[in-house]
Short mmCIF file of C-alpha atoms in Angstrom, two decimals:
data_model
loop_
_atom_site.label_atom_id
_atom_site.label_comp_id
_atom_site.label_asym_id
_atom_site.label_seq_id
_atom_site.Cartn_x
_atom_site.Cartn_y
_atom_site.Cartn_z
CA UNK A 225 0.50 -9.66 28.44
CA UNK A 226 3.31 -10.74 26.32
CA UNK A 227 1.61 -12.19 23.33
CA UNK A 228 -0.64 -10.80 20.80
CA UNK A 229 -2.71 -11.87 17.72
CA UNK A 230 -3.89 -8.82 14.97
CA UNK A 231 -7.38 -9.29 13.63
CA UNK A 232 -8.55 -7.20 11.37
CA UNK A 233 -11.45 -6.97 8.46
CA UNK A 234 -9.62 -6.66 4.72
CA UNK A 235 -10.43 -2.91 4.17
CA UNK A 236 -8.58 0.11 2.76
CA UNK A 237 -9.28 1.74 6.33
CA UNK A 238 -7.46 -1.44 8.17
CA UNK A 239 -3.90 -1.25 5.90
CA UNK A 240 -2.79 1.95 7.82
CA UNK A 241 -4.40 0.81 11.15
CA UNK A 242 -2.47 -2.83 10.94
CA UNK A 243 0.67 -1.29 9.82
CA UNK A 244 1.08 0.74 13.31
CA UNK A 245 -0.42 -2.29 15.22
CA UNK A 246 2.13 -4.46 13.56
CA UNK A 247 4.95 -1.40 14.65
CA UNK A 248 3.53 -0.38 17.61
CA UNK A 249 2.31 -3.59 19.87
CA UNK A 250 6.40 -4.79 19.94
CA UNK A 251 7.70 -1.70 21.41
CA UNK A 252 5.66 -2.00 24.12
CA UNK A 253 7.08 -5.40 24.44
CA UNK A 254 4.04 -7.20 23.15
CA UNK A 255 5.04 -10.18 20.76
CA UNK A 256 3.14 -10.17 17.55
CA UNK A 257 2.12 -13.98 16.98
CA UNK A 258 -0.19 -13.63 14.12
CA UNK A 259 -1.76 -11.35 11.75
CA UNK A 260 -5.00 -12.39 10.47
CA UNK A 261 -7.05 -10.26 7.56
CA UNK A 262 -10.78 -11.34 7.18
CA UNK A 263 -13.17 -10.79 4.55
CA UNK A 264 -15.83 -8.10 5.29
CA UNK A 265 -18.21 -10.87 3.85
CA UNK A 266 -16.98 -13.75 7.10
CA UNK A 267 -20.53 -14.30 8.55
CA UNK A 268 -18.73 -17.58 10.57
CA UNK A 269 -15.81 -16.45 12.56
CA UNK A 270 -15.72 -19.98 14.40
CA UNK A 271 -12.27 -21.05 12.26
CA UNK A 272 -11.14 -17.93 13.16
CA UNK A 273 -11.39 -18.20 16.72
CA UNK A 274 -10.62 -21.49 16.74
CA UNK A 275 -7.06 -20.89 15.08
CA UNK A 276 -6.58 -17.85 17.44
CA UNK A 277 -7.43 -20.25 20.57
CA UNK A 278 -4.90 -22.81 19.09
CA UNK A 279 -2.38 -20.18 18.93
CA UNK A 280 -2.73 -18.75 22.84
CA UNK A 281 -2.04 -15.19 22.81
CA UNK A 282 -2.48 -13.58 25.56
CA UNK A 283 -4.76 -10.68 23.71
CA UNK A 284 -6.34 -10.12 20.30
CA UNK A 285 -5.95 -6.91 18.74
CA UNK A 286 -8.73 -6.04 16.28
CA UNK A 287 -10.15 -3.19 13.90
CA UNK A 288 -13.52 -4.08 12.78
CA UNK A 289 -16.27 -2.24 11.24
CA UNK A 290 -18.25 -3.55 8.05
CA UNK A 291 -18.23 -6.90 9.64
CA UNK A 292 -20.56 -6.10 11.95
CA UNK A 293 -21.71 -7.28 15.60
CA UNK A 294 -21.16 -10.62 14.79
CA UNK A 295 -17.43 -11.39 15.59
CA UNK A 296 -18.64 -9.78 19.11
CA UNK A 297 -21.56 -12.12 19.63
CA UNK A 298 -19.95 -15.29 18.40
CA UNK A 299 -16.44 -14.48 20.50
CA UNK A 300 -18.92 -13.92 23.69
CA UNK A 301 -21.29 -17.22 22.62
CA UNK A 302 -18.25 -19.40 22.00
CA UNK A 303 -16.41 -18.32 25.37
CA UNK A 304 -13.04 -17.51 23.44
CA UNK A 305 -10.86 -17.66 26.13
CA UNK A 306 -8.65 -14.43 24.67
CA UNK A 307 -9.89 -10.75 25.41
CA UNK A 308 -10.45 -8.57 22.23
CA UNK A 309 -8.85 -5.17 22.21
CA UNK A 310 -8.77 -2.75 19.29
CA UNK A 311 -11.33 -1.05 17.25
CA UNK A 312 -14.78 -2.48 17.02
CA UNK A 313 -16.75 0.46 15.71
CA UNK A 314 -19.98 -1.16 16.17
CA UNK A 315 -19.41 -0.82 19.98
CA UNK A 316 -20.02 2.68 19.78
CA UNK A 317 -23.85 2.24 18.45
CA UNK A 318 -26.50 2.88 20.73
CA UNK A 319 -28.15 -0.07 18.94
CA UNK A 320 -25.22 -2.34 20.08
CA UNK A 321 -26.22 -4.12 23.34
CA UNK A 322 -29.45 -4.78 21.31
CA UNK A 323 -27.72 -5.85 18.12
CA UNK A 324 -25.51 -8.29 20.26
CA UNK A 325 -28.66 -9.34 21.97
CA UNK A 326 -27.03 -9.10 25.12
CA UNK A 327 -24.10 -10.79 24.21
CA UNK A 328 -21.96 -7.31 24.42
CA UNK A 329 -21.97 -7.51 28.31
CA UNK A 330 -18.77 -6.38 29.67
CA UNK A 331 -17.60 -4.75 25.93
CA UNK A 332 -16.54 -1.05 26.54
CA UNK A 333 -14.94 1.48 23.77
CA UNK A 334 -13.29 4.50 24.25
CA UNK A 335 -14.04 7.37 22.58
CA UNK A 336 -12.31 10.83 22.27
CA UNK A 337 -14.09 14.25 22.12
CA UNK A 338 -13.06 17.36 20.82
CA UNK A 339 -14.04 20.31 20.31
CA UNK A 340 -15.24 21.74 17.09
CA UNK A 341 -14.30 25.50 17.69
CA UNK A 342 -11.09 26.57 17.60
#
């Protein structure tokens, strides 16, 4: 991957979150080809797709979270050609392969444990 587009929901927890994306992805030789900040109220994310299509990155890098399941569902419905990387907090619902209606087949998260004692 050489090419990458940020997409991220316009919240106060994103600013920090884009700001190392926007540091981070070119020093590991990813080129940052667009940076796109979306309304926590976008209910259609077709322009949005359709723009990050048009631009052909090899990988979209998101942080999402008040926006919901719906950027998953309509990425999966539409066939975006460009995987999705990033932060999708929804993902890590046990409600989410429902939510998606399916739709979140082949979506994984990571998640990091630790321990509470010290």
């Amino acid at each position: 991957m050489k090419t990458a587009v940020v997409m991220s929901e316009d919240a106060a927890w994103t600013i920090p979150l884009d700001d190392e994306y926007l540091k981070c992805l070119p020093k590991i030789g990813l080129q940052v080809i667009d940076h796109i900040r979306l309304s926590p109220d976008t209910t259609d994310f077709t322009p949005v797709f359709n723009k990050i299509e048009g631009e052909k990155p090899d990988v979209m890098i998101t942080g999402i979270s008040h926006i919901g399941v719906q950027p998953t569902v309509q990425w999966a419905q539409q066939h975006v050609p460009v995987p999705m990387f990033g932060i999708a907090s929804q993902a890590t619902s046990s409600t989410f392969w429902k939510d998606t209606n399916g739709t979140a087949d082949g979506v994984m998260f990571n998640m990091v444990s630790a321990p509470t004692w010290r």
